[in-house]
Coordinates of C-alpha atoms and ligand atoms in Angstrom, one line a residue:
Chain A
X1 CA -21.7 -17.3 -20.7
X2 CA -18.5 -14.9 -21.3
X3 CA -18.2 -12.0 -22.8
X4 CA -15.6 -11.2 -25.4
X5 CA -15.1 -7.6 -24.2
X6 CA -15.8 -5.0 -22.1
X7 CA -16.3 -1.2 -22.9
X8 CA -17.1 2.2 -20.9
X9 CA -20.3 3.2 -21.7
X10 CA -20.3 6.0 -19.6
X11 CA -18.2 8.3 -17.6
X12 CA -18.7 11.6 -14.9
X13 CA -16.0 13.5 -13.1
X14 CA -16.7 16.0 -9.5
X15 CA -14.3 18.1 -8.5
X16 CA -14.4 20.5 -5.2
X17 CA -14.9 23.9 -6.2
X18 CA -12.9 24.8 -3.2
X19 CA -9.2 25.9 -5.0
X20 CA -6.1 26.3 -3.3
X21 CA -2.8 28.4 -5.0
X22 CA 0.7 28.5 -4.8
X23 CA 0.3 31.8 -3.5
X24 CA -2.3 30.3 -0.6
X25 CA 0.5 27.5 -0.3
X26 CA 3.5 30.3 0.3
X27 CA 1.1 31.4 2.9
X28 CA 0.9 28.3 4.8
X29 CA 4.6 27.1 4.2
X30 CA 8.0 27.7 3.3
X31 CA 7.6 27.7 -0.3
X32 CA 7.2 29.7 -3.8
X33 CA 5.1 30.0 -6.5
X34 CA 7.8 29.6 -8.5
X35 CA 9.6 26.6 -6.9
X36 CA 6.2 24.5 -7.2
X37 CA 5.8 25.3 -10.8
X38 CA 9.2 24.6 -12.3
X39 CA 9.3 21.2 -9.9
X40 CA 6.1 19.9 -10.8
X41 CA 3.8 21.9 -13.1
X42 CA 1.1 22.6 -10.8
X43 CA -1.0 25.8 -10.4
X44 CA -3.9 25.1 -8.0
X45 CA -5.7 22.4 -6.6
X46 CA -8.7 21.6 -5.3
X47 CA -9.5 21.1 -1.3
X48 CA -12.5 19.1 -0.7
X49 CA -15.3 21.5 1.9
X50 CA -15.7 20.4 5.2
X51 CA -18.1 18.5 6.6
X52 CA -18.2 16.2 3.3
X53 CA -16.4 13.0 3.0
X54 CA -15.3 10.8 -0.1
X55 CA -18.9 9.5 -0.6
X56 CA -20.0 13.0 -1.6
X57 CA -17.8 13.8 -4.4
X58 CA -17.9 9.8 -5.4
X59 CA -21.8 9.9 -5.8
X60 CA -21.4 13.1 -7.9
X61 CA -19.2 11.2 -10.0
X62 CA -21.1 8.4 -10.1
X63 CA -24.4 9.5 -11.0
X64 CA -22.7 11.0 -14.1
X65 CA -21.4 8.1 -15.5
X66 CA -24.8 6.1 -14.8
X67 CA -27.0 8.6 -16.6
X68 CA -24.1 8.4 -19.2
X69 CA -25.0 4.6 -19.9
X70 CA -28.4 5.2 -19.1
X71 CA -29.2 2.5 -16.2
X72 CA -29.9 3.1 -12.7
X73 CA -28.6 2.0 -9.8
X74 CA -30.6 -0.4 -9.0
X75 CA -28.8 -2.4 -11.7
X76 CA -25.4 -2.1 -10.7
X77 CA -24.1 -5.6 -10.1
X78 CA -20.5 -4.5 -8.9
X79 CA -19.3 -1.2 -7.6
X80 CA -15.8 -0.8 -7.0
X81 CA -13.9 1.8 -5.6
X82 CA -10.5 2.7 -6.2
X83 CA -8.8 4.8 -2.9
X84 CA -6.7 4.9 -0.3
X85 CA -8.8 7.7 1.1
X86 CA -11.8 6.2 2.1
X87 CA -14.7 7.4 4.7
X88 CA -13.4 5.6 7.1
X89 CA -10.7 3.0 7.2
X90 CA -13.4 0.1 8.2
X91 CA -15.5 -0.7 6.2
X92 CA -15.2 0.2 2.3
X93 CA -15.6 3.7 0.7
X94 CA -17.7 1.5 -2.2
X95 CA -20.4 0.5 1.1
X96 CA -20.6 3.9 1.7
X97 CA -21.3 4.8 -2.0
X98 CA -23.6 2.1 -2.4
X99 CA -25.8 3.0 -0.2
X100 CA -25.8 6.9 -1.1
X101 CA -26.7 5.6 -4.6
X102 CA -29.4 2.9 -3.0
X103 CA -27.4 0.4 -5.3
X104 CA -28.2 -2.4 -2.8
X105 CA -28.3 -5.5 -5.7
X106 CA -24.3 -4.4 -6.3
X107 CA -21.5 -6.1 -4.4
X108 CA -18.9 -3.5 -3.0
X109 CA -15.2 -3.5 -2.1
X110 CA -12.0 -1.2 -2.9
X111 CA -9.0 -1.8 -4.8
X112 CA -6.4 0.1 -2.6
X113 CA -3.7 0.1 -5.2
X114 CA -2.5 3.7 -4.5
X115 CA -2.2 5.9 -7.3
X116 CA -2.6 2.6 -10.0
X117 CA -6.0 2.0 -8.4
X118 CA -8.1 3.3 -11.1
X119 CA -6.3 0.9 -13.6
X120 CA -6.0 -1.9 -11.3
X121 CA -10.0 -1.5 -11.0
X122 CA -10.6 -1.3 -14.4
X123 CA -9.1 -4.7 -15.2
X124 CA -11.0 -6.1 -12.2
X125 CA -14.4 -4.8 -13.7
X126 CA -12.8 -6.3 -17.3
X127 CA -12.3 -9.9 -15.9
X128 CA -16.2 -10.1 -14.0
X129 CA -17.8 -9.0 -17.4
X130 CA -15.4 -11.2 -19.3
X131 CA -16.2 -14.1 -17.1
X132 CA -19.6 -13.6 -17.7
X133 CA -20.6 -13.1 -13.7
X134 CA -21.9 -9.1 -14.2
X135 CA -23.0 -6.9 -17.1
X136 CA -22.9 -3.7 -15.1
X137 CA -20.2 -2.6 -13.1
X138 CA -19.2 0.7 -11.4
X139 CA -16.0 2.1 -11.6
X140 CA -14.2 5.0 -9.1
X141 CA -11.5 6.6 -8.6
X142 CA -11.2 8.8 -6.0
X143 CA -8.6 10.5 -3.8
X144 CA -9.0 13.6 -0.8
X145 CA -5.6 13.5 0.1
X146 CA -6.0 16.2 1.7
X147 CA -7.4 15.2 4.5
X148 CA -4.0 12.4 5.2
X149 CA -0.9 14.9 3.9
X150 CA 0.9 16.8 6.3
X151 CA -0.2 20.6 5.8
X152 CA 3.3 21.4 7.4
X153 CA 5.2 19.7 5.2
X154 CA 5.7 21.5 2.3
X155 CA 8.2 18.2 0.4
X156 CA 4.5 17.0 0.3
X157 CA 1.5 18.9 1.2
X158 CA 1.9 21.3 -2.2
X159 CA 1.7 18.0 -4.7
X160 CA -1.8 16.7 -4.5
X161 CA -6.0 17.7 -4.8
X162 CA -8.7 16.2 -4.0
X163 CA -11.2 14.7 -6.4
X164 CA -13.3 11.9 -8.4
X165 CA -14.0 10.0 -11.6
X166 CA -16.3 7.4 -12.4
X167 CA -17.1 5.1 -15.3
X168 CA -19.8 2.4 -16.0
X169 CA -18.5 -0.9 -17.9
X170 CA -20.3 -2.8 -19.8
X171 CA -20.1 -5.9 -22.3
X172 CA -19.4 -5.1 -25.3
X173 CA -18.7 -8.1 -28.5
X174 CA -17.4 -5.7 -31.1
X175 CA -14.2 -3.1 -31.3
X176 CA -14.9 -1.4 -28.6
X177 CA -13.6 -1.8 -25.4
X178 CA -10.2 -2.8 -23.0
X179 CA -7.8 -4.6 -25.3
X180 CA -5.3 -5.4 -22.7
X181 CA -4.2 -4.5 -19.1
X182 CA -1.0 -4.8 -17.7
X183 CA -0.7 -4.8 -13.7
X184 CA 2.4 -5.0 -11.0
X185 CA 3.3 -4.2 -7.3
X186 CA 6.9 -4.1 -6.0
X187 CA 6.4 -4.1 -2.6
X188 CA 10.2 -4.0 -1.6
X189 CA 9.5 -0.1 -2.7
X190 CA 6.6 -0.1 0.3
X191 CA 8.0 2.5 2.2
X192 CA 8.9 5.2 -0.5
X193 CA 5.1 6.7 -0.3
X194 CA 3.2 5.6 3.1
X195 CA 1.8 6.1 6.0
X196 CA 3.6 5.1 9.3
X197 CA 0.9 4.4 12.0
X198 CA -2.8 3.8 12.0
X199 CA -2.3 0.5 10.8
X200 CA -1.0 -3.0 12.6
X201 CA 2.3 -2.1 12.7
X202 CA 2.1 1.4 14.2
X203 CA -1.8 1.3 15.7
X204 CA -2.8 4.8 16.3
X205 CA -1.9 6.1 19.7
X206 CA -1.4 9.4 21.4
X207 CA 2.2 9.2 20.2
X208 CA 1.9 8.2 17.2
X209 CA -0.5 11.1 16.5
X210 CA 2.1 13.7 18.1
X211 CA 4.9 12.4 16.1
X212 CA 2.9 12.9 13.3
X213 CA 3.1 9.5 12.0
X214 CA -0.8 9.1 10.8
X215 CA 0.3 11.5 7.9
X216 CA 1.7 10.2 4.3
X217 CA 5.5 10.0 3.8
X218 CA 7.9 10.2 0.5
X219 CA 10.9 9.6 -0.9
X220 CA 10.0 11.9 -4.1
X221 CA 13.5 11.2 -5.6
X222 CA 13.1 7.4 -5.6
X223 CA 9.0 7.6 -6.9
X224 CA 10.4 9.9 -9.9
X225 CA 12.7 7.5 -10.7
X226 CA 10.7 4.5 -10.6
X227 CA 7.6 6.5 -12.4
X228 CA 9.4 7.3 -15.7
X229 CA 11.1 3.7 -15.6
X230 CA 8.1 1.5 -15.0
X231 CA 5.6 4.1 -17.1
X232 CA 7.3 2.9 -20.2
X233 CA 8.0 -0.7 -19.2
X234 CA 4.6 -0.7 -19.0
X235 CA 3.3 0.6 -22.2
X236 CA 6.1 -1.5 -24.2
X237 CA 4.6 -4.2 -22.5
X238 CA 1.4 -3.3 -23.1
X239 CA 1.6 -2.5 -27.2
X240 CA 3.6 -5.5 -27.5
X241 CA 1.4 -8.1 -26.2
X242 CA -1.4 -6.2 -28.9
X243 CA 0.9 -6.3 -31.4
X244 CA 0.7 -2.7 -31.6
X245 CA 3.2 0.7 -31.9
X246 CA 3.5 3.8 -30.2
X247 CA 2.3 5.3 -33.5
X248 CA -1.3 3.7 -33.2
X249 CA -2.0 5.2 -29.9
X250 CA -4.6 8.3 -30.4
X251 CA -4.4 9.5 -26.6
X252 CA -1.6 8.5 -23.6
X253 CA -3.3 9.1 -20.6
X254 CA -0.7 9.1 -17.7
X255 CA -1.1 9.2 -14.4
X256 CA -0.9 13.0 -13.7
X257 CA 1.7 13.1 -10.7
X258 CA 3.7 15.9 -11.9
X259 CA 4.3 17.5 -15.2
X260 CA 8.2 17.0 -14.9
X261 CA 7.3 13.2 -15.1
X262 CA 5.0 13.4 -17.8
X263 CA 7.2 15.7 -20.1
X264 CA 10.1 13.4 -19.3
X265 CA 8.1 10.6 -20.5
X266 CA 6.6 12.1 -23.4
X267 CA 9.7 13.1 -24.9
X268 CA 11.1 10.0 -24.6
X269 CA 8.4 8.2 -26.7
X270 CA 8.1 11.4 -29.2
X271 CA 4.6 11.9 -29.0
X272 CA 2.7 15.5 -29.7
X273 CA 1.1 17.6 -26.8
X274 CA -2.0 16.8 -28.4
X275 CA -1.6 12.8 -27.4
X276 CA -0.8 13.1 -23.9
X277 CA -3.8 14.8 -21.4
X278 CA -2.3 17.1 -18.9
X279 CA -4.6 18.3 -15.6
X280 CA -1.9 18.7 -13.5
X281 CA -1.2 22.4 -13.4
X282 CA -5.2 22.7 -12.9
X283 CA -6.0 19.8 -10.2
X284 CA -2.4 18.2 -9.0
X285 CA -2.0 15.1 -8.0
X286 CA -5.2 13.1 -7.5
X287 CA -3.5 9.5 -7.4
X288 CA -6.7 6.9 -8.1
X289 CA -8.7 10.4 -9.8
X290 CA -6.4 11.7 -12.0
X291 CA -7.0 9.4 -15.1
X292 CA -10.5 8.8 -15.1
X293 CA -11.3 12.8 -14.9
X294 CA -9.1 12.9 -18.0
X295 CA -11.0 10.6 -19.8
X296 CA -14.5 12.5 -18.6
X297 CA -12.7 15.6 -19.7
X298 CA -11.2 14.5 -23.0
X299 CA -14.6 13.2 -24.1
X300 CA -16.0 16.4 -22.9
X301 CA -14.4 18.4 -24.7
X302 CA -14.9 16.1 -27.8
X303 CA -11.0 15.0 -28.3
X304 CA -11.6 11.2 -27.5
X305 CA -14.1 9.6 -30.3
X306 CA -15.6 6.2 -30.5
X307 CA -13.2 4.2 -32.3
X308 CA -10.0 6.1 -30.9
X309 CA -7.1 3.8 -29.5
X310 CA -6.2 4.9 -26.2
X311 CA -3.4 3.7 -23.4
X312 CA -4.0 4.9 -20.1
X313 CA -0.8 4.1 -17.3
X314 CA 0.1 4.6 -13.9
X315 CA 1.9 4.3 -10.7
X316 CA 1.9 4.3 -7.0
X317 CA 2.2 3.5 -3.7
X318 CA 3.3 0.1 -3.2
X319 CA 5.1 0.7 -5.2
X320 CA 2.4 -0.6 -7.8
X321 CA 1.9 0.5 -11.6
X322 CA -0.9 -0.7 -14.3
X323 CA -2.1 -0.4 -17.7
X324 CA -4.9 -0.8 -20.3
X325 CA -5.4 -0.2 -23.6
X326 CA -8.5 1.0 -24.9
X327 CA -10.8 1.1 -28.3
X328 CA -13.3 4.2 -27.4
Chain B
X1 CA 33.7 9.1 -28.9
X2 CA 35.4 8.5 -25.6
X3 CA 33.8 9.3 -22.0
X4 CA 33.4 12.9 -22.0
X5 CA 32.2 13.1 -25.4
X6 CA 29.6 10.5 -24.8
X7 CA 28.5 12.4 -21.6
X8 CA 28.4 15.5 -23.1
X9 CA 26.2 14.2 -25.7
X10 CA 23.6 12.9 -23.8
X11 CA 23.5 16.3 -21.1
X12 CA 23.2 18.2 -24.4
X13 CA 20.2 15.6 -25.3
X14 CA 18.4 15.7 -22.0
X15 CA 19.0 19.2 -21.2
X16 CA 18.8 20.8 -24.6
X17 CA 21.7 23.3 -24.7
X18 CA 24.4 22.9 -27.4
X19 CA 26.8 20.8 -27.4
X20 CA 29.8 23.0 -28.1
X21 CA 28.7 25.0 -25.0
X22 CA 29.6 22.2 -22.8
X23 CA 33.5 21.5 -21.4
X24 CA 34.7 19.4 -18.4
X25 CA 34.7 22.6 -16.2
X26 CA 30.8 23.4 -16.9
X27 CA 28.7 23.5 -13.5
X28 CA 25.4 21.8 -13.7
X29 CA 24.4 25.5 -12.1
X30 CA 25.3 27.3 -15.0
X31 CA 23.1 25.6 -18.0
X32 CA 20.3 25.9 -15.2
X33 CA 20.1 22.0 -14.3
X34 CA 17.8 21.6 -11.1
X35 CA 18.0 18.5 -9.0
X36 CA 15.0 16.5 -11.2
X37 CA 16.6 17.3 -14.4
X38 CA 20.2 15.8 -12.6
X39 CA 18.2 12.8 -11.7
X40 CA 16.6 12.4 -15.3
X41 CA 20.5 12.8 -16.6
X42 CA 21.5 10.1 -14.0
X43 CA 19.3 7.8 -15.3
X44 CA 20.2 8.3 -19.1
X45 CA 24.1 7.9 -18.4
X46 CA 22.7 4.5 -15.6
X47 CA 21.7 3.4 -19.6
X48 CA 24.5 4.9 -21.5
X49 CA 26.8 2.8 -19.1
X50 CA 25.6 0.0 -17.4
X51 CA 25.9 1.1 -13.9
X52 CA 23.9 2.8 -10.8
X53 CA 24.8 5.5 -9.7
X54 CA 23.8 6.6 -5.9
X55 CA 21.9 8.9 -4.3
X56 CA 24.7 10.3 -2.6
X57 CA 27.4 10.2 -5.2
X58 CA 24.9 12.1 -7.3
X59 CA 25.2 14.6 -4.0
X60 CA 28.9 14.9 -5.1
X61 CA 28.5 16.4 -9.0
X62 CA 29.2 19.7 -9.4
X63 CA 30.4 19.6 -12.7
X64 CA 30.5 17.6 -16.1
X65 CA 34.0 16.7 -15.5
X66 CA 33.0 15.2 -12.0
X67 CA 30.6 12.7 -14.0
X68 CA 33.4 11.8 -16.3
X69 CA 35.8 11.1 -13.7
X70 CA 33.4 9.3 -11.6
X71 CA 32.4 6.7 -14.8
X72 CA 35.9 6.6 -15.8
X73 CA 36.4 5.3 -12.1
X74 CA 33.6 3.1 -12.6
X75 CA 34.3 1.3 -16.0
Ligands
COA1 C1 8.5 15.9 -5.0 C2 9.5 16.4 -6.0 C3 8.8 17.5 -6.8 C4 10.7 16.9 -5.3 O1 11.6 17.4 -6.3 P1 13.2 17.1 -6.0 O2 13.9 17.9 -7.0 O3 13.4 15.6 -5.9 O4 13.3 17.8 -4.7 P2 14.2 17.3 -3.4 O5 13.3 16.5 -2.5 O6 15.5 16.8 -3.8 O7 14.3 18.7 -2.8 C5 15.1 19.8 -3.3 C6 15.1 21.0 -2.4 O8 13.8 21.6 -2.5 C7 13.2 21.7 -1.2 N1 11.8 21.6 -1.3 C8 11.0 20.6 -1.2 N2 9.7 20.9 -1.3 C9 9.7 22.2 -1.5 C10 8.7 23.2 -1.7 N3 7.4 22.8 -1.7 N4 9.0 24.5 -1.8 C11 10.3 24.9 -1.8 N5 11.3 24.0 -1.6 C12 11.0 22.7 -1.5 C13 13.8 20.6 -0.4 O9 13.8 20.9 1.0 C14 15.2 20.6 -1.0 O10 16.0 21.6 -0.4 P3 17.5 21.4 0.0 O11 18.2 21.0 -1.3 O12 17.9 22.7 0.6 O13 17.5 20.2 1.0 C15 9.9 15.2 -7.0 O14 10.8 14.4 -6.3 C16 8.7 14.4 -7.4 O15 7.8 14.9 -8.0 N6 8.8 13.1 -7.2 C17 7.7 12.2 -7.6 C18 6.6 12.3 -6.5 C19 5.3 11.6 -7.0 O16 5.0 11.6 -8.1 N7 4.6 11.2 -6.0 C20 3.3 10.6 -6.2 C21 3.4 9.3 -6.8 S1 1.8 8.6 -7.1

């Protein structure tokens, strides 16, 4: 038997305590406090220690988010991870979580969706409960992009962090609870954020490692472009299919890529500082991370209440983008 | 409003300076533009005008006057 909802019962965020600087970056490469502020609003980020992996700050994460809705991971029936960043590129980062959390009744996969991943998860986890197949599902998003940017290339290397979010869906029959999701991929737009080699096109090889091809790539001017176009496609979209306005929306949470984008955006739709999370300048850009920390953080600090109306977007590598909105 | 007044409108939108600061001969340099507020103002007038406008010919602005001429070209 279906559901007719599905809610977040409970949520945890882990971050590195590691933190890296402009001024540690102007250090490294040719680069200035100053340029990396104006450009993109970021401060610091945070570098995950070595010797731990994606599973580590994932199970941190995760724990949270169980204890938040009070089961235990024995009763997990779904874990799903969104990444692009996983332990190792065969198998799953979710495998590796589930057994770390000894969730071994869950089924486990990722949803490699880039910087939409989180979202993309989300409406995943919707559909299963929904359907009626599981009651408890597991939620991540997490990104050490660290360990795949170039830290000699300072077009990229100064824009993201490392670090994870979690949340535990549930059913849930009354208000609260995902509303609607809005997903989508152009894939002509494939090679504006990627990855060269290490894949079937480019295996890796000796040369491919010494032309530095196993590290990410970007056409920045072409992924602004495309992020404050599709952001607010998206929510139209998104408010219009719940025959609801900008003015019912409590919280925005965008995808936190780089303040320029979210100001740009924010503007546009005239909303107050107030509606529209920023961790940016704090964490930088922690694609498939970046939203569900907000949320942990939000609640945390006791800004998103039950009954709020909230719309969470982003966008990605693909080039992909996604939606929800959200009763709290 | 013809072209330029249209343009200047929307760069005095976007960039918040006043409009009667603005004339054709105004450098995107001196009302401190940088290359991500050009690209936001390149995808306002893309609206304003129905039509794209290029990486590379947005290389070629210097000036207000430069994005007139080049629309006026265009339309
Ligand atoms: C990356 C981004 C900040 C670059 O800003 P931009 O204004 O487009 O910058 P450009 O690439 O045009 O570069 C402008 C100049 O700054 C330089 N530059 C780039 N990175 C720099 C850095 N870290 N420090 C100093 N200078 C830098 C460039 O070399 C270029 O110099 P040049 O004009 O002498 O060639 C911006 O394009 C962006 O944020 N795009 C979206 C990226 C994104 O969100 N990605 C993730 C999606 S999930």
């Amino acid at each position: 038997m279906g559901h007719n909802g599905a809610a977040i019962t409970g949520c945890g965020a882990a971050l590195p305590e590691r933190r890296l600087t402009n001024r540690d970056l102007e250090k490294m490469v040719d680069t200035s406090d100053r340029w990396i502020l104006e450009r993109t609003g970021i401060r610091e980020r945070r570098l995950l220690e070595e010797g731990l992996s994606t599973v580590d700050l994932s199970e941190r994460a995760a724990r949270d988010a169980l204890d938040g809705a009070g089961i235990k991971p024995h009763e997990l029936e779904l874990i799903l991870v969104a990444t692009v960043t996983p332990d190792y590129p065969l198998p799953a980062a979710a495998c590796c979580l589930q057994a770390r959390l000894g969730a071994f009744r869950a089924a486990a996969m990722d949803v490699a969706a880039g910087c939409s991943g989180f979202i993309y998860a989300l409406a995943v986890a919707d559909q299963f409960i929904r359907s009626g197949a599981y009651r408890n599902v597991l939620v991540v998003g997490v990104e050490i992009p660290s360990r795949i940017v170039d830290w000699s290339d300072r077009s990229t290397c100064v824009l993201f962090g490392d670090g994870a979010g979690a949340v535990v869906m549930q059913p849930a029959d009354g208000e609260r609870g995902l509303v609607a999701f809005e997903l989508g991929a152009d894939g002509r737009g494939r090679e504006h954020l990627y990855i060269p080699a290490g894949g079937t096109v480019l295996p890796t090889s000796a040369e491919t490692v010494q032309r530095q091809l196993h590290y990410v790539k970007m056409n920045g001017t072409e992924i602004f472009r495309f992020a404050v176009r599709i952001v607010q496609e998206t929510l139209e979209r998104l408010l219009e299919k719940s025959h609801l306005d900008y003015g019912d929306l409590d919280h925005l949470f965008l995808h936190q890529a780089n303040l320029r984008i979210i100001e740009s955006i924010r503007k546009k739709l005239r909303l107050p500082r107030e509606k529209v999370p920023v961790h940016v300048d704090r964490y930088g850009n922690m694609s498939a991370a970046a939203i569900p920390v907000a949320l942990f953080e939000e609640k945390a600090a006791g800004r998103l209440k039950e009954g709020d109306l909230l719309a969470a977007v982003a966008f990605g590598a693909g080039l992909t983008w996604g939606g929800i909105l959200m009763r709290w | 409003m013809n072209i330029e007044e249209r343009v200047k409108a929307i760069i005095s939108e976007q960039l918040e300076v006043p409009l009667d600061s603005l004339t054709a001969e105004t450098t995107f340099e001196e009302i401190d533009a940088d290359s991500l507020d050009i690209v936001e103002l390149v995808m306002a007038l893309e609206e304003e005008f129905d039509l794209e406008i290029s990486d590379q010919e947005i290389e070629n602005i210097k000036t207000i006057g430069d994005i007139v001429n080049y629309i006026e070209s265009r339309i």
